[in-house]
């Protein structure tokens, strides 16, 4: 379990290594509180989606040999869960709901959420391993968002040539942060003697 957790947080980070979930990564990482709020919502949806999609795949889709409907069914589950999160945040945390804005409903189309559900099936993880993997993927998403929120704050306080102001400087910074995570590729193997 520790191998799965560390691997998906550092080595196979969904945002910085697999490049899944880039839209909220670039859109909501402007401020730390928004980045943390979005990340917590993504973690919740990822774990809950895994808790629902894993049994659906093995107990329903596989039993009736309709695995080809996996993507459609998983998208419907994720969309339903996002609606649940949005309603809950709107009622209980309206300030966070307003700060996330349009990016909260975009969790439905966040390929990291769908990707973790499909990856759990493709890797033949058990139910518990799938939950750990989705929790780790969410934690990796949180780590990437928090780090990049700090980087963006530094970018905004610096003067760049006109050609690099705005989106170009953000994309360059994102690529450098991504490269730094690729340095973790041997850490899990070294720690666990693989």
CSV table of C-alpha atoms in Angstrom, one decimal:
chain,number,residue,atom,x,y,z
A,1,UNK,CA,0.0,0.0,0.0
A,2,UNK,CA,2.8,2.4,0.8
A,3,UNK,CA,4.4,1.7,-2.6
A,4,UNK,CA,1.1,2.6,-4.3
A,5,UNK,CA,0.6,5.7,-2.2
A,6,UNK,CA,4.2,7.1,-2.7
A,7,UNK,CA,4.3,6.2,-6.3
A,8,UNK,CA,1.1,8.0,-7.3
A,9,UNK,CA,1.9,11.1,-5.2
A,10,UNK,CA,5.5,11.6,-6.3
A,11,UNK,CA,6.6,9.4,-9.2
A,12,UNK,CA,3.4,9.0,-11.2
A,13,UNK,CA,1.7,12.3,-10.2
A,14,UNK,CA,-1.4,12.7,-12.3
A,15,UNK,CA,-0.9,16.4,-13.0
A,16,UNK,CA,2.8,16.8,-13.3
A,17,UNK,CA,3.8,13.4,-14.8
A,18,UNK,CA,0.7,12.0,-16.5
A,19,UNK,CA,-0.6,15.5,-17.4
A,20,UNK,CA,-4.2,14.7,-16.3
A,21,UNK,CA,-6.3,17.4,-14.7
A,22,UNK,CA,-4.4,20.3,-16.3
A,23,UNK,CA,-7.5,22.6,-16.6
A,24,UNK,CA,-8.1,23.1,-12.9
A,25,UNK,CA,-4.3,23.0,-12.3
A,26,UNK,CA,-3.8,26.1,-14.5
A,27,UNK,CA,-7.2,27.7,-13.8
A,28,UNK,CA,-7.6,27.5,-10.0
A,29,UNK,CA,-3.9,27.6,-8.8
A,30,UNK,CA,-3.9,31.4,-8.8
A,31,UNK,CA,-4.6,31.6,-5.1
A,32,UNK,CA,-3.7,29.1,-2.4
A,33,UNK,CA,-7.1,28.9,-0.8
A,34,UNK,CA,-8.8,28.2,-4.1
A,35,UNK,CA,-6.2,25.6,-5.0
A,36,UNK,CA,-6.6,23.8,-1.6
A,37,UNK,CA,-10.4,23.9,-1.8
A,38,UNK,CA,-10.4,22.5,-5.4
A,39,UNK,CA,-8.0,19.8,-4.4
A,40,UNK,CA,-10.0,18.7,-1.4
A,41,UNK,CA,-13.1,18.5,-3.6
A,42,UNK,CA,-11.1,16.5,-6.2
A,43,UNK,CA,-9.8,14.1,-3.5
A,44,UNK,CA,-13.3,13.6,-2.2
A,45,UNK,CA,-14.7,12.9,-5.7
A,46,UNK,CA,-11.8,10.6,-6.6
A,47,UNK,CA,-12.1,8.4,-3.5
A,48,UNK,CA,-15.9,8.4,-3.7
A,49,UNK,CA,-15.9,7.7,-7.4
A,50,UNK,CA,-13.5,4.8,-6.9
A,51,UNK,CA,-15.6,3.4,-4.1
A,52,UNK,CA,-18.6,3.4,-6.4
A,53,UNK,CA,-17.0,2.5,-9.8
A,54,UNK,CA,-14.9,-0.5,-8.7
A,55,UNK,CA,-17.9,-2.5,-7.5
A,56,UNK,CA,-19.9,-1.4,-10.5
A,57,UNK,CA,-17.2,-2.7,-12.8
A,58,UNK,CA,-16.6,-6.0,-11.1
A,59,UNK,CA,-20.2,-6.8,-9.9
A,60,UNK,CA,-22.2,-5.4,-12.8
A,61,UNK,CA,-20.3,-4.7,-16.0
A,62,UNK,CA,-18.0,-7.7,-15.8
A,63,UNK,CA,-20.8,-10.1,-14.7
A,64,UNK,CA,-23.0,-9.2,-17.6
A,65,UNK,CA,-20.0,-8.9,-20.0
A,66,UNK,CA,-20.7,-5.2,-20.8
A,67,UNK,CA,-17.3,-3.8,-19.9
A,68,UNK,CA,-17.4,-1.8,-23.1
A,69,UNK,CA,-19.9,0.6,-21.3
A,70,UNK,CA,-17.2,1.3,-18.6
A,71,UNK,CA,-16.4,4.8,-19.7
A,72,UNK,CA,-20.0,5.9,-20.0
A,73,UNK,CA,-21.0,4.5,-16.7
A,74,UNK,CA,-17.9,5.9,-14.9
A,75,UNK,CA,-18.6,9.4,-16.4
A,76,UNK,CA,-22.2,9.2,-15.2
A,77,UNK,CA,-21.0,8.2,-11.7
A,78,UNK,CA,-18.4,11.0,-11.6
A,79,UNK,CA,-21.0,13.6,-12.8
A,80,UNK,CA,-23.5,12.6,-10.1
A,81,UNK,CA,-20.8,12.8,-7.4
A,82,UNK,CA,-19.7,16.3,-8.6
A,83,UNK,CA,-23.3,17.5,-8.4
A,84,UNK,CA,-23.4,16.2,-4.8
A,85,UNK,CA,-20.2,18.0,-3.9
A,86,UNK,CA,-21.4,21.2,-5.6
A,87,UNK,CA,-24.8,21.2,-3.8
A,88,UNK,CA,-23.0,20.5,-0.5
A,89,UNK,CA,-20.5,23.3,-0.9
A,90,UNK,CA,-23.1,25.7,-2.1
A,91,UNK,CA,-25.1,25.1,1.0
A,92,UNK,CA,-22.4,24.7,3.7
A,93,UNK,CA,-19.4,26.7,2.3
A,94,UNK,CA,-20.8,29.4,0.0
A,95,UNK,CA,-17.5,31.4,0.0
A,96,UNK,CA,-15.5,28.4,-1.2
A,97,UNK,CA,-18.2,27.6,-3.8
A,98,UNK,CA,-18.0,31.2,-5.2
A,99,UNK,CA,-14.2,31.1,-5.2
A,100,UNK,CA,-14.1,27.8,-7.2
A,101,UNK,CA,-16.6,29.2,-9.7
A,102,UNK,CA,-16.9,27.4,-13.0
A,103,UNK,CA,-14.0,25.0,-12.1
A,104,UNK,CA,-16.1,23.1,-9.6
A,105,UNK,CA,-18.5,21.7,-12.2
A,106,UNK,CA,-15.4,21.1,-14.4
A,107,UNK,CA,-14.4,18.3,-12.0
A,108,UNK,CA,-16.9,16.3,-14.0
A,109,UNK,CA,-14.7,16.6,-17.0
A,110,UNK,CA,-11.5,16.4,-15.0
A,111,UNK,CA,-9.7,13.5,-16.8
A,112,UNK,CA,-7.7,12.8,-13.6
A,113,UNK,CA,-10.9,11.7,-11.8
A,114,UNK,CA,-12.0,9.4,-14.6
A,115,UNK,CA,-8.4,8.4,-15.2
A,116,UNK,CA,-7.9,7.1,-11.6
A,117,UNK,CA,-11.1,5.0,-11.8
A,118,UNK,CA,-10.1,3.4,-15.1
A,119,UNK,CA,-6.5,3.0,-14.0
A,120,UNK,CA,-7.6,1.1,-10.9
A,121,UNK,CA,-9.4,-1.4,-13.1
A,122,UNK,CA,-6.6,-1.6,-15.7
A,123,UNK,CA,-4.0,-2.3,-13.0
A,124,UNK,CA,-6.2,-5.0,-11.4
A,125,UNK,CA,-6.0,-3.3,-8.0
A,126,UNK,CA,-8.1,-4.8,-5.2
A,127,UNK,CA,-10.8,-2.6,-3.7
A,128,UNK,CA,-8.6,-1.4,-0.9
A,129,UNK,CA,-5.6,-0.8,-3.3
A,130,UNK,CA,-7.9,1.2,-5.6
A,131,UNK,CA,-9.0,3.4,-2.7
A,132,UNK,CA,-5.4,4.0,-1.7
A,133,UNK,CA,-4.5,4.7,-5.3
A,134,UNK,CA,-7.3,7.3,-5.6
A,135,UNK,CA,-6.4,8.9,-2.3
A,136,UNK,CA,-2.8,9.1,-3.4
A,137,UNK,CA,-3.7,10.5,-6.7
A,138,UNK,CA,-5.8,13.1,-5.0
A,139,UNK,CA,-3.0,13.9,-2.6
A,140,UNK,CA,-0.6,14.3,-5.6
A,141,UNK,CA,-3.1,16.6,-7.1
A,142,UNK,CA,-3.2,18.7,-3.9
A,143,UNK,CA,0.6,18.7,-3.8
A,144,UNK,CA,0.8,19.9,-7.4
A,145,UNK,CA,-1.8,22.6,-6.8
A,146,UNK,CA,-0.3,23.9,-3.7
A,147,UNK,CA,3.2,24.0,-5.1
A,148,UNK,CA,2.0,25.7,-8.3
A,149,UNK,CA,0.0,28.3,-6.3
A,150,UNK,CA,3.3,29.3,-4.6
A,151,UNK,CA,5.1,29.4,-7.9
A,152,UNK,CA,2.3,31.5,-9.5
A,153,UNK,CA,2.5,33.9,-6.5
A,154,UNK,CA,6.2,34.4,-7.2
A,155,UNK,CA,5.6,34.8,-10.9
A,156,UNK,CA,3.1,37.6,-10.3
A,157,UNK,CA,5.7,39.5,-8.2
A,158,UNK,CA,8.4,39.5,-10.9
A,159,UNK,CA,8.9,41.5,-14.0
A,160,UNK,CA,9.1,39.6,-17.2
A,161,UNK,CA,9.6,40.7,-20.8
A,162,UNK,CA,6.3,41.5,-22.5
A,163,UNK,CA,6.4,38.3,-24.6
A,164,UNK,CA,6.5,36.2,-21.4
A,165,UNK,CA,3.8,37.9,-19.3
A,166,UNK,CA,0.7,36.0,-18.5
A,167,UNK,CA,0.1,32.6,-20.0
A,168,UNK,CA,3.6,32.0,-21.4
A,169,UNK,CA,5.3,32.5,-18.0
A,170,UNK,CA,2.7,30.2,-16.4
A,171,UNK,CA,3.2,27.4,-18.9
A,172,UNK,CA,7.0,27.7,-18.6
A,173,UNK,CA,6.8,27.5,-14.8
A,174,UNK,CA,4.4,24.5,-15.1
A,175,UNK,CA,6.9,22.7,-17.3
A,176,UNK,CA,9.8,23.4,-14.9
A,177,UNK,CA,7.7,22.1,-11.9
A,178,UNK,CA,6.8,19.0,-14.0
A,179,UNK,CA,10.5,18.4,-14.7
A,180,UNK,CA,11.3,18.6,-11.0
A,181,UNK,CA,8.8,15.7,-10.3
A,182,UNK,CA,10.5,13.5,-12.9
A,183,UNK,CA,13.5,13.5,-10.5
A,184,UNK,CA,11.4,11.3,-8.1
A,185,UNK,CA,11.4,8.4,-10.6
A,186,UNK,CA,13.9,6.3,-8.6
A,187,UNK,CA,12.8,7.2,-5.1
A,188,UNK,CA,10.1,4.5,-4.7
A,189,UNK,CA,12.3,1.9,-6.2
A,190,UNK,CA,15.2,2.9,-3.9
A,191,UNK,CA,13.1,3.0,-0.7
A,192,UNK,CA,11.4,-0.3,-1.2
A,193,UNK,CA,14.2,-2.2,-2.9
A,194,UNK,CA,12.4,-2.8,-6.2
